[in-house]
Amino acid sequence: MKWKWTIAIALVVFFTAGCSGIQEKKPVSEQPKVTDDNQPKNSGGQQGNPGDDTEKPDAQPGKATDGQVKPNNPSEPANQTINIHDESIVKDTPTINIIYPQIDGMKDKNAQAQINDFLKKKANAADESQMTNEDPSAPSSFDSKYNISFQNDHLISFVYDQYFYLSGAAHGMPLRVPILVDLDNRRIVEPNELFNGSPQTQQLISELVLKQDVLQMLEVMGEFKQISSDDLKQVYITKDGLMMYFPPYEYAPFAAGTLQYHLSFSEIQSVLNAAFFQSHGIPISKPNDSTIIYVSEGYHFSVPKKWLDRLTFERADYSENNKWLSEINVYYKSADKPLLFSFHMYEKQTWTSLNPKAETKLAEANDVIYSYSVAQTPNSNLQANDFIKNVVPEIMKTFQIDL
C-alpha cells in the first residue's frame, strides 16, 4: 500500500490532539461528548438513570485493591439516583489538563469514595518526572478527558482518552483507558469478566475484526493472524456491543491513530459472559443488521451486512493535484468494478471553491469539511444502481465524526 496519504492522516492526528486540548485549559463546565452512534449522548456531569426501586441495606465493603470495591453481600441495586460531575486538575508547569468524572448518589458512601478515588487515579496518570522542557517551544504536556460510552441502572462505562507528549519528541502518544463501574456490586469490573473463557473467543473476534478492516489497516505492519489475549482487555461497552481498539504501533503505524472495531452483541454472544449481561440489564441476543466501519481519518458509518461482502473499499493516493485531503472510494465487486460513491475531506477554504452540485456536505469539524459524491453507473448494472439509489442515502444518515 502506498503511503502518500500519510500526510492527510497526520493532519487528522494533529486535529485529534487539538481536540484533546493538549495545550488548552478547558473549564470544568465543558462536557466531553460521545460521538459513537452506539453510545448514549450523555457524558460527564449529566444525570444518570435512577436505580431500581428495590431497597437494599447499606453494605460494608471490604478493603479495596487498586480501586476494586468488594462488598460483603451484594444483592439487588440500591434505590439511588446517580449523578456524575466533572472535576479537573490543571497545572502550568508541566502542562497538565485533566477532566475526570466523580459519582454522586450512591447509598454506600464508603464504596462511592473508593470508586471515585480510582477514577481520579486513572485520570491523573502523568509521569511528571519525565515531563521536562528540552524544547521550550513545545513543552511536555499531559491531557486526559472522558466519555460515557454506556450507562443504565446497573453499570457506567467510562472511557478515558489521554495524550502524553514529552518535550523534544517527534509526537505524543495517545492512550485509551476503559473503566466499567458496577453500581449493583459497588466495584470496578475487569474486562475479562465480560467473556466466558471460551477457547474460540480470540478466533471469533479476530474474524469479525478482519471483516471490518475494509482498508486493510491491520496488514500494514505485517500479516495479521489473530488478536492477542491482551487485546481482550482493550474493550468497553456500548449500547449494542463491545468496542475493541488497538493503540498506535500495535498493528498499524502512528499515523493511523487508534484503530476501532465494533463487535455487536449478537455476533459475539457465544463467547460473552451471558449471566453478567443478563444480571446487569443488557440484552445480547438482539440481531444487528449493520456493520460499523471506523476509518482512520476520524469518522465512521454503517453498512448493511447483506451488502458488505459485495463492496470493495480503497483509499486513494494523495497528490498535490487533488484538492481533497483524503478520499475513500467504494466499488461494487463485479468484473467491471463500478465506482459507487466516495468520501472526501477538504479544507474549509478549499470547499468553498468546489462545485456544490458535485459534492454533498456531511459534517464540519476543525476547519475540515466531510462530504461524499455519488458515481454514475451503467443502467445495465441493476444491483449497483439499486445500491446507489436505496442504500447510499441510508449509509450517509449514519455518518459521524469521532474527533
Short mmCIF file of N, CA, C and O in Angstrom, two decimals, residues 61 64 66-71 74 103 106 108 111-112 114-115 118 154-156 179-194 273 276 279-280:
data_model
loop_
_atom_site.label_atom_id
_atom_site.label_comp_id
_atom_site.label_asym_id
_atom_site.label_seq_id
_atom_site.Cartn_x
_atom_site.Cartn_y
_atom_site.Cartn_z
N PRO A 61 -18.31 -2.59 52.45
CA PRO A 61 -17.40 -3.27 51.55
C PRO A 61 -16.08 -3.60 52.23
O PRO A 61 -15.68 -2.96 53.20
N ALA A 64 -10.44 -2.10 49.55
CA ALA A 64 -10.28 -2.02 48.10
C ALA A 64 -8.83 -2.27 47.71
O ALA A 64 -7.90 -1.88 48.40
N ASP A 66 -6.47 -1.46 44.42
CA ASP A 66 -6.37 -0.74 43.15
C ASP A 66 -7.75 -0.27 42.69
O ASP A 66 -8.15 -0.43 41.55
N GLY A 67 -8.53 0.25 43.62
CA GLY A 67 -9.83 0.78 43.27
C GLY A 67 -10.94 -0.25 43.28
O GLY A 67 -12.09 0.09 43.05
N GLN A 68 -10.62 -1.51 43.53
CA GLN A 68 -11.63 -2.56 43.50
C GLN A 68 -12.40 -2.59 44.81
O GLN A 68 -11.85 -2.84 45.87
N VAL A 69 -13.71 -2.32 44.74
CA VAL A 69 -14.55 -2.32 45.93
C VAL A 69 -15.20 -3.69 46.06
O VAL A 69 -15.81 -4.18 45.12
N LYS A 70 -15.07 -4.32 47.21
CA LYS A 70 -15.56 -5.68 47.40
C LYS A 70 -16.64 -5.72 48.48
O LYS A 70 -16.35 -5.74 49.66
N PRO A 71 -17.91 -5.71 48.07
CA PRO A 71 -18.97 -5.76 49.06
C PRO A 71 -19.07 -7.12 49.70
O PRO A 71 -18.76 -8.13 49.08
N PRO A 74 -23.45 -8.41 48.14
CA PRO A 74 -24.14 -7.72 47.06
C PRO A 74 -25.44 -8.42 46.73
O PRO A 74 -25.52 -9.63 46.72
N ILE A 103 -18.67 10.30 40.86
CA ILE A 103 -20.03 9.78 41.00
C ILE A 103 -20.65 10.31 42.29
O ILE A 103 -20.01 10.31 43.35
N MET A 106 -24.60 7.41 45.35
CA MET A 106 -24.58 6.04 45.83
C MET A 106 -24.91 6.02 47.33
O MET A 106 -24.43 6.86 48.09
N ASP A 108 -24.01 3.69 49.41
CA ASP A 108 -22.82 3.23 50.12
C ASP A 108 -21.72 4.27 49.89
O ASP A 108 -21.01 4.24 48.89
N ALA A 111 -18.06 2.93 49.52
CA ALA A 111 -17.78 2.39 48.19
C ALA A 111 -17.68 3.51 47.17
O ALA A 111 -16.82 3.50 46.29
N GLN A 112 -18.56 4.50 47.26
CA GLN A 112 -18.52 5.63 46.34
C GLN A 112 -17.18 6.35 46.42
O GLN A 112 -16.58 6.70 45.39
N GLN A 114 -14.28 5.14 47.37
CA GLN A 114 -13.22 4.30 46.81
C GLN A 114 -13.27 4.29 45.28
O GLN A 114 -12.23 4.35 44.61
N ILE A 115 -14.47 4.21 44.73
CA ILE A 115 -14.60 4.23 43.28
C ILE A 115 -14.15 5.58 42.73
O ILE A 115 -13.42 5.66 41.73
N PHE A 118 -10.48 5.85 42.62
CA PHE A 118 -9.95 5.08 41.50
C PHE A 118 -10.11 5.86 40.18
O PHE A 118 -9.19 5.91 39.36
N HIS A 154 -27.49 -0.13 36.28
CA HIS A 154 -26.56 -1.08 36.91
C HIS A 154 -25.09 -0.80 36.62
O HIS A 154 -24.23 -1.15 37.42
N LEU A 155 -24.80 -0.20 35.47
CA LEU A 155 -23.41 -0.03 35.03
C LEU A 155 -23.18 1.37 34.49
O LEU A 155 -24.08 1.99 33.92
N ILE A 156 -21.95 1.84 34.63
CA ILE A 156 -21.47 3.03 33.93
C ILE A 156 -20.13 2.69 33.29
O ILE A 156 -19.21 2.26 33.97
N ILE A 179 -13.01 2.06 31.89
CA ILE A 179 -13.32 1.78 33.29
C ILE A 179 -14.81 1.48 33.40
O ILE A 179 -15.64 2.33 33.06
N LEU A 180 -15.13 0.29 33.87
CA LEU A 180 -16.53 -0.12 33.98
C LEU A 180 -16.91 -0.21 35.46
O LEU A 180 -16.33 -1.00 36.21
N VAL A 181 -17.87 0.60 35.87
CA VAL A 181 -18.31 0.65 37.26
C VAL A 181 -19.60 -0.14 37.42
O VAL A 181 -20.59 0.12 36.71
N ASP A 182 -19.59 -1.09 38.33
CA ASP A 182 -20.76 -1.90 38.66
C ASP A 182 -21.47 -1.25 39.85
O ASP A 182 -20.99 -1.31 40.99
N LEU A 183 -22.60 -0.61 39.60
CA LEU A 183 -23.33 0.09 40.66
C LEU A 183 -24.01 -0.88 41.61
O LEU A 183 -24.20 -0.59 42.79
N ASP A 184 -24.40 -2.06 41.08
CA ASP A 184 -25.08 -3.05 41.92
C ASP A 184 -24.15 -3.59 43.00
O ASP A 184 -24.52 -3.69 44.17
N ASN A 185 -22.95 -3.95 42.58
CA ASN A 185 -21.99 -4.58 43.49
C ASN A 185 -20.92 -3.62 43.98
O ASN A 185 -19.98 -4.03 44.67
N ARG A 186 -21.03 -2.35 43.56
CA ARG A 186 -20.16 -1.29 44.04
C ARG A 186 -18.67 -1.62 43.86
O ARG A 186 -17.89 -1.62 44.79
N ARG A 187 -18.31 -1.87 42.61
CA ARG A 187 -16.93 -2.27 42.32
C ARG A 187 -16.58 -1.94 40.87
O ARG A 187 -17.44 -1.58 40.06
N ILE A 188 -15.30 -2.09 40.56
CA ILE A 188 -14.79 -1.94 39.19
C ILE A 188 -14.78 -3.32 38.53
O ILE A 188 -14.25 -4.28 39.09
N VAL A 189 -15.33 -3.41 37.32
CA VAL A 189 -15.39 -4.67 36.59
C VAL A 189 -14.17 -4.80 35.69
O VAL A 189 -13.83 -3.88 34.94
N GLU A 190 -13.48 -5.92 35.78
CA GLU A 190 -12.33 -6.18 34.91
C GLU A 190 -12.82 -6.63 33.53
O GLU A 190 -13.84 -7.34 33.42
N PRO A 191 -12.12 -6.27 32.44
CA PRO A 191 -12.57 -6.62 31.09
C PRO A 191 -12.78 -8.12 30.87
O PRO A 191 -13.68 -8.52 30.15
N ASN A 192 -11.94 -8.95 31.52
CA ASN A 192 -12.07 -10.40 31.30
C ASN A 192 -13.40 -10.94 31.83
O ASN A 192 -13.84 -12.03 31.42
N GLU A 193 -14.06 -10.19 32.72
CA GLU A 193 -15.35 -10.65 33.25
C GLU A 193 -16.47 -10.56 32.21
O GLU A 193 -17.54 -11.12 32.41
N LEU A 194 -16.22 -9.87 31.11
CA LEU A 194 -17.23 -9.75 30.06
C LEU A 194 -17.31 -10.99 29.19
O LEU A 194 -18.29 -11.18 28.46
N ASN A 273 -20.01 -13.49 28.64
CA ASN A 273 -20.49 -13.95 29.94
C ASN A 273 -21.97 -13.56 30.04
O ASN A 273 -22.32 -12.50 30.54
N PHE A 276 -23.52 -12.28 33.32
CA PHE A 276 -23.15 -10.92 33.71
C PHE A 276 -24.06 -9.92 33.02
O PHE A 276 -24.61 -9.01 33.66
N SER A 279 -27.75 -10.10 34.26
CA SER A 279 -27.94 -9.55 35.60
C SER A 279 -27.76 -8.04 35.65
O SER A 279 -28.17 -7.40 36.61
N HIS A 280 -27.16 -7.47 34.60
CA HIS A 280 -26.96 -6.02 34.55
C HIS A 280 -27.84 -5.36 33.49
O HIS A 280 -27.56 -4.24 33.04
#
